[in-house]
mmCIF file of C-alpha atoms in Angstrom:
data_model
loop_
_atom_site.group_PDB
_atom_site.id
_atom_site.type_symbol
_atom_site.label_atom_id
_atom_site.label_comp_id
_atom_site.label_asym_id
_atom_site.label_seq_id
_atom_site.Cartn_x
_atom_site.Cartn_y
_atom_site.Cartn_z
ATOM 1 C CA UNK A 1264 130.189 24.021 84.244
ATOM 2 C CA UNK A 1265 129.496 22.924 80.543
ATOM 3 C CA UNK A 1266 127.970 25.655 78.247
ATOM 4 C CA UNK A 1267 125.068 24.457 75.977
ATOM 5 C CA UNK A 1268 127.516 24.753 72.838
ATOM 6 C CA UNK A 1269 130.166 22.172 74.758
ATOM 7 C CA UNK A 1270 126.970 19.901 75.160
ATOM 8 C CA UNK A 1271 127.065 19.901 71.241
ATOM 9 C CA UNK A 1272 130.992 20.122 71.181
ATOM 10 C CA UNK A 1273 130.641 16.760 73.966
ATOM 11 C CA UNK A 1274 128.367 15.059 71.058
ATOM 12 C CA UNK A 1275 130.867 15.894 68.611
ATOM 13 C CA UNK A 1276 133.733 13.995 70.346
ATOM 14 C CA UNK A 1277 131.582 11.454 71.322
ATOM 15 C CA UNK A 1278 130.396 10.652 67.593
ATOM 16 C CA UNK A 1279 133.671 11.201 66.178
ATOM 17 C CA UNK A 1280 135.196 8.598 69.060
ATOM 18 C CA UNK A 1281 132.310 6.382 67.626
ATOM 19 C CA UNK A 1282 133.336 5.858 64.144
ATOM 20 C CA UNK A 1283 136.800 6.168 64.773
ATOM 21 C CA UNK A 1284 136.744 3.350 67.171
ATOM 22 C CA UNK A 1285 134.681 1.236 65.557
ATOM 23 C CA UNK A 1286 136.995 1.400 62.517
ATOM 24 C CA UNK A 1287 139.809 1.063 64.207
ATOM 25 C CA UNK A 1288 138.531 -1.911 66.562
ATOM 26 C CA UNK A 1289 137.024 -3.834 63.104
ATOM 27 C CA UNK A 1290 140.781 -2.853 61.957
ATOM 28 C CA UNK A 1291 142.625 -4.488 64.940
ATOM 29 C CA UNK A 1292 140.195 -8.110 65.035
ATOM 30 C CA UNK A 1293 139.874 -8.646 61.407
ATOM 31 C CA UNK A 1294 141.957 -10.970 59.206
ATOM 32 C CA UNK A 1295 143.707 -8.941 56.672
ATOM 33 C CA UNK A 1296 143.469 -11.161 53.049
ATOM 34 C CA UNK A 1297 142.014 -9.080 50.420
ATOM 35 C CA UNK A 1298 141.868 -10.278 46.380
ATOM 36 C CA UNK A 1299 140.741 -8.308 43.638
ATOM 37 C CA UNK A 1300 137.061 -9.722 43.820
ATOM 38 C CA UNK A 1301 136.988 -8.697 47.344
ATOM 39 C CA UNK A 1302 138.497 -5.265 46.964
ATOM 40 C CA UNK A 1303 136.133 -4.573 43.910
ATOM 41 C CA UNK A 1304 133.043 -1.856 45.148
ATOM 42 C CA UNK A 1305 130.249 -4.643 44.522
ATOM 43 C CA UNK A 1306 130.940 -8.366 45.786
ATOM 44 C CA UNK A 1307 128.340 -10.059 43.955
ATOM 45 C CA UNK A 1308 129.620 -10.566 40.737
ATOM 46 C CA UNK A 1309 128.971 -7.448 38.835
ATOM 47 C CA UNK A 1310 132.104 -6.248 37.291
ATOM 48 C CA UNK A 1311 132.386 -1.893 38.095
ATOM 49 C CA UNK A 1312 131.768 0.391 34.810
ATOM 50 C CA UNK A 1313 133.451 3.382 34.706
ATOM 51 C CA UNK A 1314 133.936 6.215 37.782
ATOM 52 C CA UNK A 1315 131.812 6.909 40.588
ATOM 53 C CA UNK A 1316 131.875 10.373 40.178
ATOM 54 C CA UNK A 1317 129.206 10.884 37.415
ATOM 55 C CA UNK A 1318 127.962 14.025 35.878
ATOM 56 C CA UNK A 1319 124.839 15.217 37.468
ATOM 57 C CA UNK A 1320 121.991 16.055 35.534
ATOM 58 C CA UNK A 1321 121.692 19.919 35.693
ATOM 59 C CA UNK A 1322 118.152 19.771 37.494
ATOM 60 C CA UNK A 1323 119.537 19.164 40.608
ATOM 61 C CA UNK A 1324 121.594 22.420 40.656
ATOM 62 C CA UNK A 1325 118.158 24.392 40.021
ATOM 63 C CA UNK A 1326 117.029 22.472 42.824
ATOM 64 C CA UNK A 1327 119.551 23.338 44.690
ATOM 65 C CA UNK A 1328 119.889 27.309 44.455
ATOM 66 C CA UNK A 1329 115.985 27.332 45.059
ATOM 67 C CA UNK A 1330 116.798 25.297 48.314
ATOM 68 C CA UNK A 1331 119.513 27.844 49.550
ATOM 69 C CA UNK A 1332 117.192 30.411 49.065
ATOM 70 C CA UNK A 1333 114.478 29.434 51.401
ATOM 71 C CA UNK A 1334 117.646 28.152 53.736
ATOM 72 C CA UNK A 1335 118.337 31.643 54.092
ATOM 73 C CA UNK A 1336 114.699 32.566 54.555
ATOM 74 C CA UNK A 1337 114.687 29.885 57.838
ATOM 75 C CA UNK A 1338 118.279 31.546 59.121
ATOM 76 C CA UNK A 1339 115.764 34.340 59.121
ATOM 77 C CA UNK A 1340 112.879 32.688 60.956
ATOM 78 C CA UNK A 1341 115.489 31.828 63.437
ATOM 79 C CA UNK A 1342 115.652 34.838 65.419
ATOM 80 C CA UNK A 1343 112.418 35.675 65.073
ATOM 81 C CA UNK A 1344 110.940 32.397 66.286
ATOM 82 C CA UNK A 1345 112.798 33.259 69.432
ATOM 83 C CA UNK A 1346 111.313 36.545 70.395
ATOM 84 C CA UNK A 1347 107.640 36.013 68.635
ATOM 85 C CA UNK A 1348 106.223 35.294 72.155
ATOM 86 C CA UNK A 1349 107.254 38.613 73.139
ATOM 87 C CA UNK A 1350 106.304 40.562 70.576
ATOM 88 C CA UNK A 1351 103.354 38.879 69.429
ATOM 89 C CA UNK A 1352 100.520 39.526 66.563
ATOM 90 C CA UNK A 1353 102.620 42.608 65.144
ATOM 91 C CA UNK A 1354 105.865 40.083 64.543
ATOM 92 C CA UNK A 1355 103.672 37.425 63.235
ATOM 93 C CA UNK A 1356 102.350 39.901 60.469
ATOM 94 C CA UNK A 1357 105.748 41.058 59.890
ATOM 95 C CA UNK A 1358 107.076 37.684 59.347
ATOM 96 C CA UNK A 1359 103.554 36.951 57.589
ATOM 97 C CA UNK A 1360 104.494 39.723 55.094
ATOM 98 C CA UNK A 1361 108.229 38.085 54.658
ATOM 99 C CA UNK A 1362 107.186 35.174 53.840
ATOM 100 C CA UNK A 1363 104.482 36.228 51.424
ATOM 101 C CA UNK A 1364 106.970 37.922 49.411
ATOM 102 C CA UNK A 1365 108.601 35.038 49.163
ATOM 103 C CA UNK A 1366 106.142 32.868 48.586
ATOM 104 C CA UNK A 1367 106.244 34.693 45.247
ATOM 105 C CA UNK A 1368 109.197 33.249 44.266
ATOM 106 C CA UNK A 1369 107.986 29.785 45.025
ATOM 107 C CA UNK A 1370 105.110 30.506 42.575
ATOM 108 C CA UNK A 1371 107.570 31.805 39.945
ATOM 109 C CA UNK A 1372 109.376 28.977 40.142
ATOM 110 C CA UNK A 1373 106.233 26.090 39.952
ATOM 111 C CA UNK A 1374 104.850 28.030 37.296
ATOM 112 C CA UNK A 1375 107.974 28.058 35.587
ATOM 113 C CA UNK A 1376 108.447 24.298 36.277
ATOM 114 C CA UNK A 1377 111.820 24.254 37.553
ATOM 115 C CA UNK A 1378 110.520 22.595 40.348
ATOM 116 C CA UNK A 1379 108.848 19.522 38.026
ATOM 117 C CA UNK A 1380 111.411 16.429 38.139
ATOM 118 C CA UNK A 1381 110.871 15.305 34.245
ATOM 119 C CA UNK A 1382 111.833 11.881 34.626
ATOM 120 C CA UNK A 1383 113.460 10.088 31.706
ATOM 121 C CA UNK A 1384 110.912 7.754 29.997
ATOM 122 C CA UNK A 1385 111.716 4.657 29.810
ATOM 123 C CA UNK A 1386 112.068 2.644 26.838
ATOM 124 C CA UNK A 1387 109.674 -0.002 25.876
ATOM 125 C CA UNK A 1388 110.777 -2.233 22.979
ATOM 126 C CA UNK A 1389 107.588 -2.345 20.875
ATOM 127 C CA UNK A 1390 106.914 -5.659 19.901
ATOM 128 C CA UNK A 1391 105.960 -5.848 16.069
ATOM 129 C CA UNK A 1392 103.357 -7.721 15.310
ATOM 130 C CA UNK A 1393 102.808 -8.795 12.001
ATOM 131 C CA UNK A 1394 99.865 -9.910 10.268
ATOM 132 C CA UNK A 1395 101.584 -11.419 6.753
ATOM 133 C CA UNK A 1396 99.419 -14.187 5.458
ATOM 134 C CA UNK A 1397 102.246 -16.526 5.428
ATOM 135 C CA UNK A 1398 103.346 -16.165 9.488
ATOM 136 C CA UNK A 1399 99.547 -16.259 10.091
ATOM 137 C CA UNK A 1400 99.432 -19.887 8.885
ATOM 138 C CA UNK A 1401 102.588 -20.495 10.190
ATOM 139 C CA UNK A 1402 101.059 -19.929 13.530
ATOM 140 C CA UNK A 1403 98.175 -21.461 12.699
ATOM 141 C CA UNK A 1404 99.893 -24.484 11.897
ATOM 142 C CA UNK A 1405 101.737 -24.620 15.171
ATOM 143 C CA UNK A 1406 98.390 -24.640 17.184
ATOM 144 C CA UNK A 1407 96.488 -27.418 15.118
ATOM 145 C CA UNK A 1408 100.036 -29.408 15.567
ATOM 146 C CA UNK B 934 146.176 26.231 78.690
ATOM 147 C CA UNK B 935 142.592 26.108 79.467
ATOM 148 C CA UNK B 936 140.028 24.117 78.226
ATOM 149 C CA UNK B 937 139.055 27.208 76.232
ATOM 150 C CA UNK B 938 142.120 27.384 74.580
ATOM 151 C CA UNK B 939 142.240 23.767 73.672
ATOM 152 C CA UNK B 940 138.927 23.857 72.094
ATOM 153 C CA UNK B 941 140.247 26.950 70.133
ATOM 154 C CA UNK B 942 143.559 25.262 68.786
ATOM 155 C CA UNK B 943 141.139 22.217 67.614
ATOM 156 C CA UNK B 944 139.326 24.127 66.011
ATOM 157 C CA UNK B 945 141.786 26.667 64.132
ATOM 158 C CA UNK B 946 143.964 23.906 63.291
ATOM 159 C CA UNK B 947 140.625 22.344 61.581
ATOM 160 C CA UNK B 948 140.353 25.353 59.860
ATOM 161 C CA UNK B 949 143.698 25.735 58.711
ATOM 162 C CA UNK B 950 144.164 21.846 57.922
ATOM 163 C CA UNK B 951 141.521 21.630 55.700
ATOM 164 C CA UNK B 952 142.236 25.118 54.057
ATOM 165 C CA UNK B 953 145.538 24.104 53.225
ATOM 166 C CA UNK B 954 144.228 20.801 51.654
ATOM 167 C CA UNK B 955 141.762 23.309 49.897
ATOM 168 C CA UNK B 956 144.228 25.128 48.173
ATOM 169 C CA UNK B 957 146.881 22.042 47.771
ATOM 170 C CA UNK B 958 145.171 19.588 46.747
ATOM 171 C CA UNK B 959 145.215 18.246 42.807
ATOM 172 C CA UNK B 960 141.809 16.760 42.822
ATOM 173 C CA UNK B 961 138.773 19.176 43.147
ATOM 174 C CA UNK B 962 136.345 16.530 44.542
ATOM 175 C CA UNK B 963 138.552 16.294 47.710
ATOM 176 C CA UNK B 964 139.031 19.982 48.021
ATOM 177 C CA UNK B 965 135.366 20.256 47.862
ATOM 178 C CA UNK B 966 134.972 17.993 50.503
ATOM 179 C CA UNK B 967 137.899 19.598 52.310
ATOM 180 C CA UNK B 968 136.187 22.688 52.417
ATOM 181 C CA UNK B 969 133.166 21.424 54.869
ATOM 182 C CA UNK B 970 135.663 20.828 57.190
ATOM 183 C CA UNK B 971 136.839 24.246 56.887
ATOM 184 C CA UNK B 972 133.455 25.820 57.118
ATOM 185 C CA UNK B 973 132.675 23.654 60.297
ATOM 186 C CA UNK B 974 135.669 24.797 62.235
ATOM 187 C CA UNK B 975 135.240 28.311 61.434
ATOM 188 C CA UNK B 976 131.479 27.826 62.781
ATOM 189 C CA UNK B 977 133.468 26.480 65.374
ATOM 190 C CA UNK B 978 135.184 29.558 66.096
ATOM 191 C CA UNK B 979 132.441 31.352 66.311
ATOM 192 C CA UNK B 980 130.620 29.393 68.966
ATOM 193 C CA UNK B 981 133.908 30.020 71.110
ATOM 194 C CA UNK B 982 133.421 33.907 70.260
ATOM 195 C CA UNK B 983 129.902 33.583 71.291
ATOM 196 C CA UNK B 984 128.478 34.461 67.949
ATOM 197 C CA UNK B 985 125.740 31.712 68.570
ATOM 198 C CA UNK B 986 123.691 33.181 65.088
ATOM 199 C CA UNK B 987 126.644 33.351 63.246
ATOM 200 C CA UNK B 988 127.335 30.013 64.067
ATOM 201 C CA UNK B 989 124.121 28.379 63.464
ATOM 202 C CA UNK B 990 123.971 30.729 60.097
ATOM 203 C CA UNK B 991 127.126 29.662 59.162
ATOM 204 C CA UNK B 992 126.872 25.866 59.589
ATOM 205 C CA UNK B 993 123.384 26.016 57.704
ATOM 206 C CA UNK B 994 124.018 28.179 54.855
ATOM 207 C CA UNK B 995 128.090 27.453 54.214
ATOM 208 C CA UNK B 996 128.126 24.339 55.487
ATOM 209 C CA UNK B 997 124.883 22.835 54.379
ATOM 210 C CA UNK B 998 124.054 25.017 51.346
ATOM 211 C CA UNK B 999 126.584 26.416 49.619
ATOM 212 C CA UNK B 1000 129.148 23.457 49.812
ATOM 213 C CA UNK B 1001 125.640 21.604 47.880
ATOM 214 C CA UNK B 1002 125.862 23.976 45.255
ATOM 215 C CA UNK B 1003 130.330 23.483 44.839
ATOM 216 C CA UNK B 1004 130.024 19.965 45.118
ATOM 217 C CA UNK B 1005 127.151 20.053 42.313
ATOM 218 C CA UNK B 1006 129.369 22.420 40.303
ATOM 219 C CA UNK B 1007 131.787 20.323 40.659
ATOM 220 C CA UNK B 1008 129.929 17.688 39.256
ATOM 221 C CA UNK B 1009 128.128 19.083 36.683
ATOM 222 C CA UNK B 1010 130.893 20.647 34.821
ATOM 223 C CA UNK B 1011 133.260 17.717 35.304
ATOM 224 C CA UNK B 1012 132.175 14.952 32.543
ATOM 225 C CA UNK B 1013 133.265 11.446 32.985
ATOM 226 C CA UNK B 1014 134.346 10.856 29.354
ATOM 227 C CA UNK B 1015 137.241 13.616 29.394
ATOM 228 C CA UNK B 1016 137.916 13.291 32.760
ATOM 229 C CA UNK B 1017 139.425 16.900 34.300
ATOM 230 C CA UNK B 1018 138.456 16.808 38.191
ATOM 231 C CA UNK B 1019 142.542 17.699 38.443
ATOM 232 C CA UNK B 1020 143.339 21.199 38.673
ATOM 233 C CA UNK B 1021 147.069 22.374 37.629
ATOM 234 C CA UNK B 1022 149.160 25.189 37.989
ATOM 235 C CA UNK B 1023 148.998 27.655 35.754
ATOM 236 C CA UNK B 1024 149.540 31.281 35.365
ATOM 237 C CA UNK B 1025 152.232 31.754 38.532
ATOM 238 C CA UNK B 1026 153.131 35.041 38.392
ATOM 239 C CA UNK B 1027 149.571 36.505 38.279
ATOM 240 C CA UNK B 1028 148.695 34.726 41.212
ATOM 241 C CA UNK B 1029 151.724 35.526 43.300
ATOM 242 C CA UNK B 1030 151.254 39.476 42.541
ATOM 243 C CA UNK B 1031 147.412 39.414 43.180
ATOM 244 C CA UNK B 1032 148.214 36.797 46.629
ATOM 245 C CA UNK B 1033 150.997 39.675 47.813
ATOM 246 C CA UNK B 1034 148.950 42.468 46.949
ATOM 247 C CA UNK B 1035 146.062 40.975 49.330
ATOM 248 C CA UNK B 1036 147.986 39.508 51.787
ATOM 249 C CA UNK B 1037 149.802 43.251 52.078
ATOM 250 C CA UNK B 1038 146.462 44.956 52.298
ATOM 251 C CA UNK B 1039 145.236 42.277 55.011
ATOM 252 C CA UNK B 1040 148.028 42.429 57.264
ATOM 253 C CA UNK B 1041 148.036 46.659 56.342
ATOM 254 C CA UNK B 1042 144.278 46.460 57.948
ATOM 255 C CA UNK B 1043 145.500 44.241 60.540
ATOM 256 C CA UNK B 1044 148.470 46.730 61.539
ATOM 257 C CA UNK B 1045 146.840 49.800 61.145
ATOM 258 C CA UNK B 1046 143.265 49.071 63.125
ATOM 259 C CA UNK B 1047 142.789 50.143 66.510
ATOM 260 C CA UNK B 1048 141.145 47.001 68.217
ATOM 261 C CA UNK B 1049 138.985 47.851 70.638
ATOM 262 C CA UNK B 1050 139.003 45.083 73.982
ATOM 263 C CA UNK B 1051 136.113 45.484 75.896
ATOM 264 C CA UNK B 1052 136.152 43.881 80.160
ATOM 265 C CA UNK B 1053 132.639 43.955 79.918
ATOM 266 C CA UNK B 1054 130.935 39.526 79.517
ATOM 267 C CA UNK B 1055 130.001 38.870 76.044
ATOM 268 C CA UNK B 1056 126.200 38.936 75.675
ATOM 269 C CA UNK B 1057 125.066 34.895 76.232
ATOM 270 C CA UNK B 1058 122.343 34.490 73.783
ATOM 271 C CA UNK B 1059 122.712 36.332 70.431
ATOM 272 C CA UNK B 1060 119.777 35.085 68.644
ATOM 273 C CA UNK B 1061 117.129 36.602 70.534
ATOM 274 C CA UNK B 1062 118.664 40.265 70.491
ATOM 275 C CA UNK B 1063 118.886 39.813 66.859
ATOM 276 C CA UNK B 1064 115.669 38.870 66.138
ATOM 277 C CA UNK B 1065 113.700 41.458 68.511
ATOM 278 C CA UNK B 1066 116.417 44.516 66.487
ATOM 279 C CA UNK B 1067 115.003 43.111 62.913
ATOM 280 C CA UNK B 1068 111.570 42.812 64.304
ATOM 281 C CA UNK B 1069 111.488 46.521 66.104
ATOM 282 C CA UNK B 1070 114.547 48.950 64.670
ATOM 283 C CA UNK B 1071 115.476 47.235 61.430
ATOM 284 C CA UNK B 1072 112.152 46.328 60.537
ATOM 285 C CA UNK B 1073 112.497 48.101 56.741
ATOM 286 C CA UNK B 1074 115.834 46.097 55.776
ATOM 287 C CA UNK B 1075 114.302 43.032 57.393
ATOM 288 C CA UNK B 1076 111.180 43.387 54.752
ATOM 289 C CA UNK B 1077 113.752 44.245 52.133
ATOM 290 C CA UNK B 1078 115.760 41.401 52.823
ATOM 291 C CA UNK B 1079 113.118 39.317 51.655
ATOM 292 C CA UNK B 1080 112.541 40.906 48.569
ATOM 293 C CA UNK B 1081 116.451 40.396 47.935
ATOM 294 C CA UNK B 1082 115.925 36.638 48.558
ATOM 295 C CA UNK B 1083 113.045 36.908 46.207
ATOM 296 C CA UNK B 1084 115.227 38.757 43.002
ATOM 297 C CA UNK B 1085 117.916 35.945 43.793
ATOM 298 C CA UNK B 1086 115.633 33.080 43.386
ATOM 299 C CA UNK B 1087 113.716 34.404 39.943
ATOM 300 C CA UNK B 1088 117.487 35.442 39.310
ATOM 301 C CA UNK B 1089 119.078 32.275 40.106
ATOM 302 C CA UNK B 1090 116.559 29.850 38.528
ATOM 303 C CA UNK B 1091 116.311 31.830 35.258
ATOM 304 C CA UNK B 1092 119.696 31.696 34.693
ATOM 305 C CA UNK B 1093 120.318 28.047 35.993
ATOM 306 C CA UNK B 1094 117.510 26.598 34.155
ATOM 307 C CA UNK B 1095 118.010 24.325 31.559
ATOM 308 C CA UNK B 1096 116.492 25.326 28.108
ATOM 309 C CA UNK B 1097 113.415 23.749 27.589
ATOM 310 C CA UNK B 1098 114.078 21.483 24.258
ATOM 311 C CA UNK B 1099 111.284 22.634 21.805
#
């Protein structure tokens, strides 16, 4: 008799026996004869700059407490997605009125823009032109030659 | 041992594994990391306690949420330029007198409770129960709880915002 949980617990093992195997089968067939080019992160040439663990920029973490909040919200829709059948219009105006409270703090935080990715702007090179008499006829030059 | 009991051991000695390289390790990427495995196999214990919401609650906040927000800590304050993702030990004796002062009052608690066993089957479906209490009995905290959520979102995104460069 398998409880729904040991389903999940059965998909666990199951998808930890996956990787693990297929590791360790790759492990056991392939020829072992690493160099340095091989070993290096990228094999195409480009030579690694620095560490792989980089600083974030600090937007994600904004990003990120706003997404725990409404996390919390759904642990909270949870239960009550379970029983709104039962109980019917008078939880879905109760829920209605949790999530419109809420809903204020989504406007808080578009209005406030934390939720607007600024991207960095890329830089152009701006190409000077000049207009000096003597590159003029320069150019001029090169198209009657 | 039962199958129950297996599944228990696998899942404490998860916990405790991945505590222990929590607390040991010298590089606070792979505690970070170390600590999802530790969150999982405590939402693994309770499944096996039949806490089915606590479960669920705890692998989506802990598990997926707030281990976001440590490993983006983590990030954010380490820079690559003076690299410091190593922690060290410092201040020893501090940390052994607060450590035996907790651990005393824990296992004071532990000693000193009267745990109550009950014979009668735990209830199969938490969830449900929950959500028709909060919906019917606790309806006031349940509308309150939201406007907690709200205070800690203004809260949390005015003080995590990044000052707007004039």
């Amino acid at each position: 008799m398998l409880t729904e949980f040991g389903k999940v617990l059965l998909f666990l093992i199951v998808g930890a026996m996956f990787v693990v195997g297929g590791l360790v089968a790759s492990w056991l067939l392939r020829p072992h004869r690493p160099y340095p080019g091989k070993l290096s992160p990228y094999e195409c040439g480009e030579e690694p700059v620095g560490e792989a663990w980089i600083r974030f920029n600090v937007r994600f973490y904004v990003i990120a407490l706003i997404f725990l909040i409404f996390e919390v919200e759904v642990v909270f829709l949870f239960p009550w997605a379970l029983v709104y059948r039962e109980l019917g219009m008078f939880a879905f105006i109760e829920m209605a009125i949790f999530l419109a409270i809420l809903l204020v703090g989504l406007a808080y935080v578009w209005v406030k823009g934390d939720l607007d990715w600024d991207k960095p702007k890329p830089h152009i090179p701006k190409i000077e032109r000049s207009h000096s008499p003597l590159r003029a006829s320069a150019s001029a030059e090169r198209v009657t030659a | 041992m039962d199958l129950y009991a297996v599944v228990f051991y696998a899942f404490a000695f998860i916990t405790l594994a991945a505590g222990a390289i929590v607390v040991f390790s010298r590089n606070i990427v792979h505690a970070a990391f170390a600590l999802l495995f530790a969150f999982f196999g405590v939402a693994g214990l309770y499944v096996l306690l039949m806490a089915d919401f606590l479960a669920i609650t705890q692998l989506l906040i802990y598990v997926g949420g707030i281990l976001v927000l440590v490993l983006f800590g983590v990030m954010l304050t380490s820079n690559t330029i003076d690299v410091q993702m190593k922690t060290s030990t410092i201040q020893t004796f501090p940390a052994v007198l607060i450590v035996a002062a907790l651990a005393g009052t824990l296992i004071g608690i532990f000693w000193s409770t009267d745990w109550k066993t009950t014979t009668d089957p735990p209830i199969q479906a938490t969830a449900p129960k929950i959500g028709e209490m909060m919906l019917t009995s606790y309806l006031l905290p349940f509308e309150i709880a939201s406007v907690v959520l709200l205070v800690a979102l203004v809260g949390a995104a005015m003080i995590a915002r990044r000052e707007k460069k004039a």
